[in-house]
Short mmCIF file of C-alpha atoms in Angstrom, two decimals:
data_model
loop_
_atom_site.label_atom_id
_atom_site.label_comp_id
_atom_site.label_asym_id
_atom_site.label_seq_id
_atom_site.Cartn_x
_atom_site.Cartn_y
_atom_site.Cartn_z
CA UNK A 1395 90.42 23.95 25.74
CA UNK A 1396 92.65 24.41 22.45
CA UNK A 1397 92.78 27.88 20.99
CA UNK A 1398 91.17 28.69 17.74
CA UNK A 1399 94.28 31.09 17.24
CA UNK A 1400 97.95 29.97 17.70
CA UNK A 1401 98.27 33.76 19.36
CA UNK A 1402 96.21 32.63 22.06
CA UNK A 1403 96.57 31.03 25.31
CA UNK A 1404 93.78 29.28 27.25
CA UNK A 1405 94.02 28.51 30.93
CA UNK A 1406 90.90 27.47 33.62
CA UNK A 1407 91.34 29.85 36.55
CA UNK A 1408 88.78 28.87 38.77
CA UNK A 1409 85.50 28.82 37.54
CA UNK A 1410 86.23 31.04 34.27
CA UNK A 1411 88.00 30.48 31.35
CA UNK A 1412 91.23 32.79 30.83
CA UNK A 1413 91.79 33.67 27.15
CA UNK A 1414 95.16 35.53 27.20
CA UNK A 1415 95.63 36.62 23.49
CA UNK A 1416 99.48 37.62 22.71
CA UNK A 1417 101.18 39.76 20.09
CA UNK A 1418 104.46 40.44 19.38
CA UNK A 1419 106.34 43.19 21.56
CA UNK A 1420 102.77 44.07 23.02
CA UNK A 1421 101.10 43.68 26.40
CA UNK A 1422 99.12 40.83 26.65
CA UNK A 1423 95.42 41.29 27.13
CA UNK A 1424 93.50 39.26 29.69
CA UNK A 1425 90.42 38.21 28.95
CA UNK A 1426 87.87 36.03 31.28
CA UNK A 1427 84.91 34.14 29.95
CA UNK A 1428 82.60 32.78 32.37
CA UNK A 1429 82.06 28.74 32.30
CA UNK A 1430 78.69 28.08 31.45
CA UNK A 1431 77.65 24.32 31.02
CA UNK A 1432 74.90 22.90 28.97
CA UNK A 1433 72.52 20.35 29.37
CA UNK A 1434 70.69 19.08 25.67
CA UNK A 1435 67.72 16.16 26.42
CA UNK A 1436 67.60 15.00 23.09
CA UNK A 1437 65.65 12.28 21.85
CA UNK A 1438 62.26 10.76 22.26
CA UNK A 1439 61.34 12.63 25.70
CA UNK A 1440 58.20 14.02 24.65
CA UNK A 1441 55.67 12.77 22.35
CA UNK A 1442 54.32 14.69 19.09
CA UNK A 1443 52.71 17.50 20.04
CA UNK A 1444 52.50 17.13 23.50
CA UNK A 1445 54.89 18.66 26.51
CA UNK A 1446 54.70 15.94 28.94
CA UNK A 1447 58.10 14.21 29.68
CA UNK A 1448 57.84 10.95 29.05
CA UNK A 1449 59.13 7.82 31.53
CA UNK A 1450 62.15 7.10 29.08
CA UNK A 1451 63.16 10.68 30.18
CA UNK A 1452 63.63 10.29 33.76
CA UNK A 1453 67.01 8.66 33.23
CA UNK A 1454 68.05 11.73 31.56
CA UNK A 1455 66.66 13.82 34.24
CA UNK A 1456 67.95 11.95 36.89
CA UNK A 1457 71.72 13.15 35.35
CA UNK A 1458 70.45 16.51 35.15
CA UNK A 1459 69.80 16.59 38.85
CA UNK A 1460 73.06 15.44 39.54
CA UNK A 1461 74.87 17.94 37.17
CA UNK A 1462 73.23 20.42 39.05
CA UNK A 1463 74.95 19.54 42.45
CA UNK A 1464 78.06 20.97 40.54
CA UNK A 1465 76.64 23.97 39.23
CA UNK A 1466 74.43 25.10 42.50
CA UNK A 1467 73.66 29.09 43.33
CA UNK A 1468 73.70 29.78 39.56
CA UNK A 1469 70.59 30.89 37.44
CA UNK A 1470 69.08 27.89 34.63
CA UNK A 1471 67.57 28.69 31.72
CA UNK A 1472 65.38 26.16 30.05
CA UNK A 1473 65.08 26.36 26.80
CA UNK A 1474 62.42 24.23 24.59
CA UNK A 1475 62.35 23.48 20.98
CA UNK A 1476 60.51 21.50 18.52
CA UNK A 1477 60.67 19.77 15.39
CA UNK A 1478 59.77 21.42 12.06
CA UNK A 1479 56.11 19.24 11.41
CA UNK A 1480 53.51 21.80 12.61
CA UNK A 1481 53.16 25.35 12.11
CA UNK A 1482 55.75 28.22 13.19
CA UNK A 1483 53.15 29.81 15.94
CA UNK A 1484 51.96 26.16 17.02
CA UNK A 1485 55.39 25.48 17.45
CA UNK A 1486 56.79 28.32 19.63
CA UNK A 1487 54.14 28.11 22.11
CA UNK A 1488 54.66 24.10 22.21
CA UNK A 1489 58.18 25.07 22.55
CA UNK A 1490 57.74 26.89 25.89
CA UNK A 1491 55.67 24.44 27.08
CA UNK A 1492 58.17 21.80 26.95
CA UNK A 1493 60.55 23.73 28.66
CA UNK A 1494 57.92 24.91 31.41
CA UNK A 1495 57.07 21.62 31.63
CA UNK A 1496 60.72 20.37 32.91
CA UNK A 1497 61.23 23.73 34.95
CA UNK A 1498 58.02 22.32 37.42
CA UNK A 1499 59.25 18.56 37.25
CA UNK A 1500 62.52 19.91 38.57
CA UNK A 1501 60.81 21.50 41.47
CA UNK A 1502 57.94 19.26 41.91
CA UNK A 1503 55.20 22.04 40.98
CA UNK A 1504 52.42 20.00 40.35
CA UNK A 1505 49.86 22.95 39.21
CA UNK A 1506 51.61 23.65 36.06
CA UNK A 1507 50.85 19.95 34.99
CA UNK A 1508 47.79 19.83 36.46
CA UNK A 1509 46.97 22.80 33.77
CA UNK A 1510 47.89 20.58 30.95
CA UNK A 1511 45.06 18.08 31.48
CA UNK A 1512 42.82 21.96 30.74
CA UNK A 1513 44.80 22.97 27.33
CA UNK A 1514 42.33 24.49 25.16
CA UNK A 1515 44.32 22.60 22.31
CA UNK A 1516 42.75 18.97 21.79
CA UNK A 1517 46.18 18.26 20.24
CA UNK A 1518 47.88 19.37 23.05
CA UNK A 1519 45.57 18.60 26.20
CA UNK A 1520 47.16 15.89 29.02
CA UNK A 1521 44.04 13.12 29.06
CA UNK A 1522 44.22 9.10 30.32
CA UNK A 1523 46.98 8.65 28.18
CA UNK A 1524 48.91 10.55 30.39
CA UNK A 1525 47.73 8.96 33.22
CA UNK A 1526 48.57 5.35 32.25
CA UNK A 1527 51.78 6.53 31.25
CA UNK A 1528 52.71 7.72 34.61
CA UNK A 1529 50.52 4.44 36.78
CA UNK A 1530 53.19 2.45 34.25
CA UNK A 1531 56.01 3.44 36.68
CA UNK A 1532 54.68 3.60 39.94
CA UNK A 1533 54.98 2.76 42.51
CA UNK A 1534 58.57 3.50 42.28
CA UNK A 1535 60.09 0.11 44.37
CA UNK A 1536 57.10 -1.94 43.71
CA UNK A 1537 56.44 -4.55 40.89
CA UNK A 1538 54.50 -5.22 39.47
CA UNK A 1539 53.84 -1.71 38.47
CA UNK A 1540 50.31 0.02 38.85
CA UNK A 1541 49.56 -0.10 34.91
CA UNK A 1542 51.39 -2.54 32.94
CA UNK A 1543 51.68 -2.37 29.34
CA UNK A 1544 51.52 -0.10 26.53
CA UNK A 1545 48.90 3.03 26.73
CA UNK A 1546 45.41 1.90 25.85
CA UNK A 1547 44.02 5.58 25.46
CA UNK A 1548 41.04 4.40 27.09
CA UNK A 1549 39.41 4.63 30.40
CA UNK A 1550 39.39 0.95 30.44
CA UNK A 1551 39.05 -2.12 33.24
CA UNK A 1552 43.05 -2.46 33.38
CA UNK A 1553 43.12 1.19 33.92
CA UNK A 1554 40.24 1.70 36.56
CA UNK A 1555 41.95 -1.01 38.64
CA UNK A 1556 45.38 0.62 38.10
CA UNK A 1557 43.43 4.19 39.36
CA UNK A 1558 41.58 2.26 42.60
CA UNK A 1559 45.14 0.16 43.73
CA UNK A 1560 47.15 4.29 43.15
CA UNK A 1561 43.99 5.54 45.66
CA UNK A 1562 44.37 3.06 47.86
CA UNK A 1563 48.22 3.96 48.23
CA UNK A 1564 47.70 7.41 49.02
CA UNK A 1565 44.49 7.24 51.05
CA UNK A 1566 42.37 8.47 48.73
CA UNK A 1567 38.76 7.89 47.95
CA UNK A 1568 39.03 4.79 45.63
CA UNK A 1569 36.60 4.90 43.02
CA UNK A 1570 38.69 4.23 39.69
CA UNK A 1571 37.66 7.85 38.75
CA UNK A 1572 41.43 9.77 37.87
CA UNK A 1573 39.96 13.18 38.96
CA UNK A 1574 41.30 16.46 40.15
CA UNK A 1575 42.59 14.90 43.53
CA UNK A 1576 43.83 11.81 41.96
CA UNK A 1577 45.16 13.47 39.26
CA UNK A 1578 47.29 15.47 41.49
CA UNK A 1579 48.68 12.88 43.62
CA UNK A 1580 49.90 11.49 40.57
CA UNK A 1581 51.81 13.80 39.35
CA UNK A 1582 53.41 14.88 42.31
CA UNK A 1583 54.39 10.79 42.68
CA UNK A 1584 56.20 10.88 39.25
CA UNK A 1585 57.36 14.45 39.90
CA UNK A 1586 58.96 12.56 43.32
CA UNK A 1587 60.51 9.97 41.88
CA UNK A 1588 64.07 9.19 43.35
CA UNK A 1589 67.19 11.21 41.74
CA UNK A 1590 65.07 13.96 39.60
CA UNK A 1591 64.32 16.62 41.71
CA UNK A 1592 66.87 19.89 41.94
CA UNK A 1593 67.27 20.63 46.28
CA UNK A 1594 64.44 22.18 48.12
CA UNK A 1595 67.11 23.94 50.20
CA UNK A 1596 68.41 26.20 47.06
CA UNK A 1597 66.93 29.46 45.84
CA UNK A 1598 67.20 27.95 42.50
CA UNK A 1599 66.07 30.75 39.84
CA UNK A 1600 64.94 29.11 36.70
CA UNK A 1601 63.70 31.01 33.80
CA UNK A 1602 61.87 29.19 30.83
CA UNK A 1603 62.22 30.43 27.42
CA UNK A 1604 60.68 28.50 23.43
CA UNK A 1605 62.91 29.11 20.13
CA UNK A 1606 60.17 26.87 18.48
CA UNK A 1607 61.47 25.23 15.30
CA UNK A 1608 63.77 28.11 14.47
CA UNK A 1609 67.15 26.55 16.00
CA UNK A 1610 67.20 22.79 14.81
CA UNK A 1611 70.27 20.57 15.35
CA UNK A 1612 69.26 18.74 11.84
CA UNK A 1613 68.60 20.55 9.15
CA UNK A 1614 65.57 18.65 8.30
CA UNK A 1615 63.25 21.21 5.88
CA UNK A 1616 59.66 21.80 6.48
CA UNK A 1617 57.18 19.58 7.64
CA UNK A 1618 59.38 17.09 9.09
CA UNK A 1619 59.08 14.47 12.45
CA UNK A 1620 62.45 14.69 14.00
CA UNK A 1621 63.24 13.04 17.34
CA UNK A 1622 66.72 14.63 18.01
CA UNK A 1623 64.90 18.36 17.05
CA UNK A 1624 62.11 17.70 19.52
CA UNK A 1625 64.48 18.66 22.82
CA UNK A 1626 64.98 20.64 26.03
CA UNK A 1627 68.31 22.57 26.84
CA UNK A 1628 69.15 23.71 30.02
CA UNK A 1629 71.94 26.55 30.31
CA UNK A 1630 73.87 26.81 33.48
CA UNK A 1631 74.89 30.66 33.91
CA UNK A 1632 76.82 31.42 37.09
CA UNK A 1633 75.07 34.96 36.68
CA UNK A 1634 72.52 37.38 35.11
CA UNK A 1635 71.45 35.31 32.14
CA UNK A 1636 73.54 36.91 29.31
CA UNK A 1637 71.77 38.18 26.97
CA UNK A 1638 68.63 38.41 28.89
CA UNK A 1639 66.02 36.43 26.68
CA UNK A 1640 64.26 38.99 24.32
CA UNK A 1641 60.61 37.92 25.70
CA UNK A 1642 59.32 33.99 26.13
CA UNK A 1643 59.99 33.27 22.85
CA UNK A 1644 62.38 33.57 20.03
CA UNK A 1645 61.19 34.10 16.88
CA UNK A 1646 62.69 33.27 13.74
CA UNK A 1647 65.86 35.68 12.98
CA UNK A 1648 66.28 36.07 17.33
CA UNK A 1649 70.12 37.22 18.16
CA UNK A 1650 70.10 36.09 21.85
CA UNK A 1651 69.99 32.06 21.42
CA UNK A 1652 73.26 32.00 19.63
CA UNK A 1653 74.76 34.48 21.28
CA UNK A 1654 74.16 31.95 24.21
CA UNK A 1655 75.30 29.08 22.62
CA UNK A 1656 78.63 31.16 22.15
CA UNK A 1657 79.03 31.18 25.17
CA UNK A 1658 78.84 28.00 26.24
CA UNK A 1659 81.72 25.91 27.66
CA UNK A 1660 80.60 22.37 27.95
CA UNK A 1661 78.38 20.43 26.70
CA UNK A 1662 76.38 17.12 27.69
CA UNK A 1663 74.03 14.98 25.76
CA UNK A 1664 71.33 13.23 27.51
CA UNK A 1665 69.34 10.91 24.91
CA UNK A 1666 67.21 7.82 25.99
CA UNK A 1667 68.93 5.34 25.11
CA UNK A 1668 70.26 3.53 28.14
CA UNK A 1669 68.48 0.47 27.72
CA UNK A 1670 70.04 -0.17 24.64
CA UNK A 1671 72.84 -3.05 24.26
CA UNK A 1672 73.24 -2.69 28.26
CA UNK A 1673 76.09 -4.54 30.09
CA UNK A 1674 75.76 -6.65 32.79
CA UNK A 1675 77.60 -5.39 35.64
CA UNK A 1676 78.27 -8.26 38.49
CA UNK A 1677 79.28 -7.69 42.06
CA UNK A 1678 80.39 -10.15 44.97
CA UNK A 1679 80.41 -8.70 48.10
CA UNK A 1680 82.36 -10.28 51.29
CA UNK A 1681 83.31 -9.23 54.56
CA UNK A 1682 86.55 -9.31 55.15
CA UNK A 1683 86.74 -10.94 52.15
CA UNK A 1684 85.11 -14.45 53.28
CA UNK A 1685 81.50 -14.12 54.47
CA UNK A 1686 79.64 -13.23 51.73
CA UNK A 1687 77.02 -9.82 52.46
CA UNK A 1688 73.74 -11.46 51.45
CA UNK A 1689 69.96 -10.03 51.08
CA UNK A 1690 71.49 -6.36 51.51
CA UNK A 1691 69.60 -3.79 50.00
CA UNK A 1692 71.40 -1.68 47.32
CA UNK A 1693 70.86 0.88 45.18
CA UNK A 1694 73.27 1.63 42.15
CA UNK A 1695 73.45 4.69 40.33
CA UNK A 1696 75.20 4.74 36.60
CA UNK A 1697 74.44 7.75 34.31
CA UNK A 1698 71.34 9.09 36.46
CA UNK A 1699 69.86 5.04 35.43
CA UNK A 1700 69.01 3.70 39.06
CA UNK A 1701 68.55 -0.09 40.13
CA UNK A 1702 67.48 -0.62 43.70
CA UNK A 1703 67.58 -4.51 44.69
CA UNK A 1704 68.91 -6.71 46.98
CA UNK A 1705 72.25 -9.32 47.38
CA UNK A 1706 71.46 -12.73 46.90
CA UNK A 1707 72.37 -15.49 49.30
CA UNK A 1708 76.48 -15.51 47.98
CA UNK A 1709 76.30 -12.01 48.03
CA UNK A 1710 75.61 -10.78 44.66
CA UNK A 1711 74.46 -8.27 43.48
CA UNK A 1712 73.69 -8.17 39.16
CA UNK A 1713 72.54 -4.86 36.97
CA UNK A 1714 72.46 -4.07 33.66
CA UNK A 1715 74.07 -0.76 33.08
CA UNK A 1716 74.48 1.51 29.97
CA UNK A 1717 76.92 0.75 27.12
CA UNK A 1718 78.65 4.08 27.57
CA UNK A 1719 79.17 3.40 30.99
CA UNK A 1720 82.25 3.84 33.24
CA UNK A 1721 81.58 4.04 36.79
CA UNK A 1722 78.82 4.76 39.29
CA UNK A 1723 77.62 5.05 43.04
CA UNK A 1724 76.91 1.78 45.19
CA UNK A 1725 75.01 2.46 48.38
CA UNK A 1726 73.75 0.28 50.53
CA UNK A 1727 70.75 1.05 52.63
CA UNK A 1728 69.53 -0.18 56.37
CA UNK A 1729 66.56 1.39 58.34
CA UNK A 1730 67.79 3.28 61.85
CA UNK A 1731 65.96 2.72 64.96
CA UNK A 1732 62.99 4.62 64.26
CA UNK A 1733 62.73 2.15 60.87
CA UNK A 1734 63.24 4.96 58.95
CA UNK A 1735 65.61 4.37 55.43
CA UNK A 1736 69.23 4.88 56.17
CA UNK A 1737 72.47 5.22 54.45
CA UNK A 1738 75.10 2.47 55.68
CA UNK A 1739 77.69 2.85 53.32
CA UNK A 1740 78.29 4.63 49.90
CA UNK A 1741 81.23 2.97 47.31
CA UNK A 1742 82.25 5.12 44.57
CA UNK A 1743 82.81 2.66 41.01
CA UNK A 1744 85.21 2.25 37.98
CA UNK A 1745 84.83 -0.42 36.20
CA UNK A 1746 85.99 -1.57 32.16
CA UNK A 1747 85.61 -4.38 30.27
CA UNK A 1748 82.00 -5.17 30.98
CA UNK A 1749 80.47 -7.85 29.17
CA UNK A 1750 77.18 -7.88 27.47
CA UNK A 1751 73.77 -8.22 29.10
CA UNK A 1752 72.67 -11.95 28.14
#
């Protein structure tokens, strides 16, 4: 990290940042910052007004998850914001939301989510929307999906069918009717979908916290729909939380936001767009270099996108990845005695000079 002063000398010593500031025929005074890493989802996660996270944002979340693997034991703070269209008090609260909202996907809570569909606000209340949105990605391995298409908004024939084959899945009592036991089963399906859930095994201390629409990232004025404003943070503190928030919410004028972004070390975007301009990414894999490993099951991780497929008879294996894209995982998968999913081999990737998708 370059210093802001030419007095100054920075150097990582361990996990903390030394800041060594020197002056001419003086001591030198040694000064350690703690690292503390950022996570901004930033984009089109959630829709106006609302605090569910949207299927374009599991991606995203599936990179969160794995960022977290390098930051374990620490305490996250989630913190939501909004855009500027709405009022300031509408706002904050929709603001905490959002970020409560991630906190329980993260840890697979399923009664937060479940108290969505019961918001007092017509605005804000989860309905069949919701529920088509998350039938459009399950079952997770299976195509064709549960619901296909865009969201009809209505309890329609496409949708009680989608409803009675997501019953029959999980044993329930099929009668197209997305109720409190259905509803449940749902979420905690898309809550459980591979790659975005934080370990069960941690004591993982996450506190929530809204700033509203008082801490945009474009200055947008008033009354304005802005994608990039509409976003969830996620602070990684190896420690107490420093400043400890002033309540849920920051109101306008609040010192302890940027006194957090001060102190932050690293940042990474997450935004949406990895099906954008994708590359195609192609694989031949021999044995020995001759006999070609065919119908093997794979599963390829690049940015937190995952493809799960198979080889094809020459031993092939195709993807699209993400333009920004530089490496990944490759695992392949078998099933043990007991038929049970297994890891056979894992094959760490680097790879330029990708063509386009065509």
């Amino acid at each position: 990290m370059p210093p802001d002063d030419p007095n100054e000398f920075h150097h990582v010593l361990g996990d903390a940042l030394a800041v060594i500031t020197l002056q001419p025929e003086a001591p030198a005074t040694l000064v350690i910052r703690r690292r503390v890493p950022r996570v901004r989802l930033v984009g089109l996660f959630f829709d106006l007004n609302k605090s569910f996270l949207l299927p374009s944002a599991i991606p995203g979340v599936r990179r969160l998850a794995q960022l977290y693997e390098q930051h374990r034991g620490g305490n996250l703070l989630v913190v939501g914001h909004t855009d500027t269209s709405g009022d300031d008090d509408f706002n904050l609260t929709l603001s905490l939301e959002r970020s409560d909202a991630v906190a329980a996907y993260l840890t697979n809570k399923v009664s937060p989510w479940e108290a969505f569909f019961h918001n007092e606000s017509d605005k804000k209340r989860w309905g069949i929307h919701e529920i088509q949105l998350m039938l459009s990605v399950l079952p997770e391995n299976g195509s064709p999906k549960f619901f296909v298409g865009d969201p009809t908004d209505t309890n329609d024939a496409q949708t009680d069918t989608a409803v009675r084959a997501f019953q029959t899945s999980q044993k329930l009592k099929v009668d197209g009717d997305p109720g409190p036991d259905t509803r449940k089963a749902l979420i905690l399906s898309y809550m459980s979908i591979h790659g975005t859930t934080l370990p069960a095994d941690d004591d993982i201390e996450i506190t929530t916290h809204g700033c509203g629409e008082n801490f945009p990232v474009d200055q947008t004025g008033d009354d304005v729909r802005d994608p990039d404003n509409r976003r969830v943070e996620i602070f990684f503190f190896d420690g107490p939380i420093t400043p400890p928030p002033p309540a849920k919410v920051s109101k306008r004028g609040s010192t302890e936001y940027p006194r957090w972004l001060a102190q932050v070390t690293e940042t990474e975007d997450i935004g949406v767009d990895f099906g954008k301009n994708p590359k195609k990414l192609t694989i031949r894999m021999l044995r020995d270099g001759k006999e070609p490993l065919a119908n093997r099951r794979f599963r390829l991780d690049v940015l937190g996108e995952i493809v799960e497929d198979v080889t094809g008879a020459d031993g092939v294996l195709e993807a699209d990845v993400p333009q920004t894209s530089t490496g990944g995982t490759l695992t392949f998968l078998g099933k043990d005695a007991a038929g049970a999913e297994t890891i056979l081999w894992k094959i760490d990737l680097v790879f330029a000079n990708i063509p386009p998708a065509n």
